[in-house]
Amino acid sequence: MVFENSTLETMLVSQDILQDVMNKNGLVLGGAWDYERMTFDYKYEVPEGIFYLRIPGYAVEGDVGAKSAILQLMDPYMGKHYYPTGLEYGSDEHFPERLVDHAVQKIRAVAQDLKAIS
């Protein structure tokens, strides 16, 4: 599930500010990073399964590994985790409405914090 038009996809953010805002909002830097991109995750463990809200970004300037990047954020998305295959994002996945509502609130909070800083 992709959350389009969140305003995050229009933002360029320095890596240090982005890290602080994401941590403040409970998103952690996932294992999906390299020298050009970062993905921040918010994990949901509910009776229906394990879900992740992900906010990705890629470096348009600098280097993620050197902690000197300026990142272009991208559309946030949500996936459901299946053991042992990993996350599925397909349109046939069911996402509980309360999680989707919470994810929208979380995305808005991140966007608001980033706008306030920049």
PDB file of C-alpha atoms in Angstrom:
ATOM      1  CA  MET A   1       0.000   0.000   0.000  1.00  0.00           C
ATOM      2  CA  VAL A   2       1.482   3.307  -1.095  1.00  0.00           C
ATOM      3  CA  PHE A   3       0.571   6.573   0.624  1.00  0.00           C
ATOM      4  CA  GLU A   4       0.626   9.017  -2.282  1.00  0.00           C
ATOM      5  CA  ASN A   5       0.548  12.814  -2.043  1.00  0.00           C
ATOM      6  CA  SER A   6       1.790  12.849   1.546  1.00  0.00           C
ATOM      7  CA  THR A   7       4.014  15.891   0.806  1.00  0.00           C
ATOM      8  CA  LEU A   8       7.036  13.876   1.942  1.00  0.00           C
ATOM      9  CA  GLU A   9       7.828  13.071  -1.687  1.00  0.00           C
ATOM     10  CA  THR A  10       8.445  16.806  -2.293  1.00  0.00           C
ATOM     11  CA  MET A  11      11.019  17.199   0.487  1.00  0.00           C
ATOM     12  CA  LEU A  12      14.794  17.412   0.391  1.00  0.00           C
ATOM     13  CA  VAL A  13      16.252  16.915   3.866  1.00  0.00           C
ATOM     14  CA  SER A  14      19.744  16.718   5.334  1.00  0.00           C
ATOM     15  CA  GLN A  15      20.535  13.321   6.780  1.00  0.00           C
ATOM     16  CA  ASP A  16      21.128  14.515  10.351  1.00  0.00           C
ATOM     17  CA  ILE A  17      17.793  16.379  10.523  1.00  0.00           C
ATOM     18  CA  LEU A  18      15.973  13.460   8.932  1.00  0.00           C
ATOM     19  CA  GLN A  19      17.444  11.006  11.442  1.00  0.00           C
ATOM     20  CA  ASP A  20      16.380  13.209  14.381  1.00  0.00           C
ATOM     21  CA  VAL A  21      12.810  13.697  13.097  1.00  0.00           C
ATOM     22  CA  MET A  22      12.339  10.020  12.306  1.00  0.00           C
ATOM     23  CA  ASN A  23      13.636   8.945  15.713  1.00  0.00           C
ATOM     24  CA  LYS A  24      11.369  11.504  17.422  1.00  0.00           C
ATOM     25  CA  ASN A  25       8.398   9.930  15.625  1.00  0.00           C
ATOM     26  CA  GLY A  26       9.342   6.349  16.453  1.00  0.00           C
ATOM     27  CA  LEU A  27      10.741   5.360  13.049  1.00  0.00           C
ATOM     28  CA  VAL A  28      14.072   3.572  13.016  1.00  0.00           C
ATOM     29  CA  LEU A  29      16.662   3.273  10.307  1.00  0.00           C
ATOM     30  CA  GLY A  30      16.000  -0.150   8.847  1.00  0.00           C
ATOM     31  CA  GLY A  31      18.594  -2.517   7.526  1.00  0.00           C
ATOM     32  CA  ALA A  32      17.686  -1.302   4.034  1.00  0.00           C
ATOM     33  CA  TRP A  33      20.310   1.396   3.614  1.00  0.00           C
ATOM     34  CA  ASP A  34      23.385   1.783   1.522  1.00  0.00           C
ATOM     35  CA  TYR A  35      25.552   4.707   0.423  1.00  0.00           C
ATOM     36  CA  GLU A  36      22.762   6.168  -1.695  1.00  0.00           C
ATOM     37  CA  ARG A  37      19.499   5.427   0.117  1.00  0.00           C
ATOM     38  CA  MET A  38      17.842   5.064   3.516  1.00  0.00           C
ATOM     39  CA  THR A  39      14.575   3.516   4.678  1.00  0.00           C
ATOM     40  CA  PHE A  40      12.959   4.316   8.006  1.00  0.00           C
ATOM     41  CA  ASP A  41      10.554   1.765   9.491  1.00  0.00           C
ATOM     42  CA  TYR A  42       7.721   1.783  11.990  1.00  0.00           C
ATOM     43  CA  LYS A  43       6.798  -1.743  13.066  1.00  0.00           C
ATOM     44  CA  TYR A  44       3.277  -2.855  13.958  1.00  0.00           C
ATOM     45  CA  GLU A  45       2.814  -6.184  15.766  1.00  0.00           C
ATOM     46  CA  VAL A  46      -0.915  -6.897  15.933  1.00  0.00           C
ATOM     47  CA  PRO A  47      -3.060 -10.069  16.013  1.00  0.00           C
ATOM     48  CA  GLU A  48      -3.437  -9.894  12.193  1.00  0.00           C
ATOM     49  CA  GLY A  49       0.334 -10.111  11.736  1.00  0.00           C
ATOM     50  CA  ILE A  50       3.425  -7.942  11.492  1.00  0.00           C
ATOM     51  CA  PHE A  51       3.280  -4.822   9.327  1.00  0.00           C
ATOM     52  CA  TYR A  52       5.797  -2.108   8.520  1.00  0.00           C
ATOM     53  CA  LEU A  53       5.304   1.516   7.571  1.00  0.00           C
ATOM     54  CA  ARG A  54       8.331   2.507   5.500  1.00  0.00           C
ATOM     55  CA  ILE A  55       9.549   5.951   4.530  1.00  0.00           C
ATOM     56  CA  PRO A  56      12.308   5.751   1.914  1.00  0.00           C
ATOM     57  CA  GLY A  57      14.712   8.364   0.631  1.00  0.00           C
ATOM     58  CA  TYR A  58      17.701   8.529  -1.692  1.00  0.00           C
ATOM     59  CA  ALA A  59      20.770  10.759  -1.680  1.00  0.00           C
ATOM     60  CA  VAL A  60      20.771  13.541  -4.242  1.00  0.00           C
ATOM     61  CA  GLU A  61      23.963  14.951  -2.766  1.00  0.00           C
ATOM     62  CA  GLY A  62      26.621  13.580  -0.422  1.00  0.00           C
ATOM     63  CA  ASP A  63      27.041  10.103   1.006  1.00  0.00           C
ATOM     64  CA  VAL A  64      24.773   8.238   3.433  1.00  0.00           C
ATOM     65  CA  GLY A  65      27.706   6.220   4.806  1.00  0.00           C
ATOM     66  CA  ALA A  66      29.625   9.413   5.611  1.00  0.00           C
ATOM     67  CA  LYS A  67      26.466  10.894   7.179  1.00  0.00           C
ATOM     68  CA  SER A  68      26.672  13.882   4.855  1.00  0.00           C
ATOM     69  CA  ALA A  69      23.769  13.256   2.502  1.00  0.00           C
ATOM     70  CA  ILE A  70      20.882  15.407   1.366  1.00  0.00           C
ATOM     71  CA  LEU A  71      17.981  13.018   0.803  1.00  0.00           C
ATOM     72  CA  GLN A  72      14.983  13.195  -1.500  1.00  0.00           C
ATOM     73  CA  LEU A  73      12.110  11.526   0.309  1.00  0.00           C
ATOM     74  CA  MET A  74       9.751   9.217  -1.548  1.00  0.00           C
ATOM     75  CA  ASP A  75       6.164   8.030  -1.096  1.00  0.00           C
ATOM     76  CA  PRO A  76       5.727   6.093   2.163  1.00  0.00           C
ATOM     77  CA  TYR A  77       4.366   2.571   1.892  1.00  0.00           C
ATOM     78  CA  MET A  78       3.138  -0.272   4.094  1.00  0.00           C
ATOM     79  CA  GLY A  79       3.812  -3.968   3.802  1.00  0.00           C
ATOM     80  CA  LYS A  80       2.917  -7.144   5.637  1.00  0.00           C
ATOM     81  CA  HIS A  81       5.649  -9.487   6.809  1.00  0.00           C
ATOM     82  CA  TYR A  82       5.448 -13.182   5.965  1.00  0.00           C
ATOM     83  CA  TYR A  83       7.915 -15.666   7.372  1.00  0.00           C
ATOM     84  CA  PRO A  84      10.250 -16.697   5.739  1.00  0.00           C
ATOM     85  CA  THR A  85       9.732 -14.732   2.508  1.00  0.00           C
ATOM     86  CA  GLY A  86       9.669 -11.184   3.890  1.00  0.00           C
ATOM     87  CA  LEU A  87       7.458  -8.187   3.166  1.00  0.00           C
ATOM     88  CA  GLU A  88       4.616  -8.148   0.670  1.00  0.00           C
ATOM     89  CA  TYR A  89       3.209  -4.883  -0.650  1.00  0.00           C
ATOM     90  CA  GLY A  90       0.696  -6.150  -3.206  1.00  0.00           C
ATOM     91  CA  SER A  91      -2.761  -4.739  -3.797  1.00  0.00           C
ATOM     92  CA  ASP A  92      -4.255  -8.049  -2.646  1.00  0.00           C
ATOM     93  CA  GLU A  93      -2.891  -7.543   0.883  1.00  0.00           C
ATOM     94  CA  HIS A  94      -5.317  -6.600   3.650  1.00  0.00           C
ATOM     95  CA  PHE A  95      -4.210  -3.763   5.934  1.00  0.00           C
ATOM     96  CA  PRO A  96      -6.317  -3.232   9.079  1.00  0.00           C
ATOM     97  CA  GLU A  97      -8.005   0.173   8.954  1.00  0.00           C
ATOM     98  CA  ARG A  98      -6.703   1.175  12.397  1.00  0.00           C
ATOM     99  CA  LEU A  99      -3.128   0.632  11.178  1.00  0.00           C
ATOM    100  CA  VAL A 100      -3.717   2.623   8.017  1.00  0.00           C
ATOM    101  CA  ASP A 101      -5.217   5.469  10.073  1.00  0.00           C
ATOM    102  CA  HIS A 102      -2.259   5.397  12.471  1.00  0.00           C
ATOM    103  CA  ALA A 103       0.205   5.337   9.566  1.00  0.00           C
ATOM    104  CA  VAL A 104      -1.466   8.395   8.006  1.00  0.00           C
ATOM    105  CA  GLN A 105      -1.180  10.228  11.340  1.00  0.00           C
ATOM    106  CA  LYS A 106       2.477   9.193  11.639  1.00  0.00           C
ATOM    107  CA  ILE A 107       3.238  10.401   8.092  1.00  0.00           C
ATOM    108  CA  ARG A 108       1.527  13.737   8.797  1.00  0.00           C
ATOM    109  CA  ALA A 109       3.512  14.161  12.029  1.00  0.00           C
ATOM    110  CA  VAL A 110       6.793  13.516  10.210  1.00  0.00           C
ATOM    111  CA  ALA A 111       5.874  15.942   7.428  1.00  0.00           C
ATOM    112  CA  GLN A 112       4.848  18.610   9.929  1.00  0.00           C
ATOM    113  CA  ASP A 113       8.086  18.247  11.911  1.00  0.00           C
ATOM    114  CA  LEU A 114      10.196  18.433   8.760  1.00  0.00           C
ATOM    115  CA  LYS A 115       8.359  21.527   7.535  1.00  0.00           C
ATOM    116  CA  ALA A 116       8.821  23.210  10.921  1.00  0.00           C
ATOM    117  CA  ILE A 117      12.583  22.644  10.825  1.00  0.00           C
ATOM    118  CA  SER A 118      13.206  23.677   7.222  1.00  0.00           C
TER     119      SER A 118
END
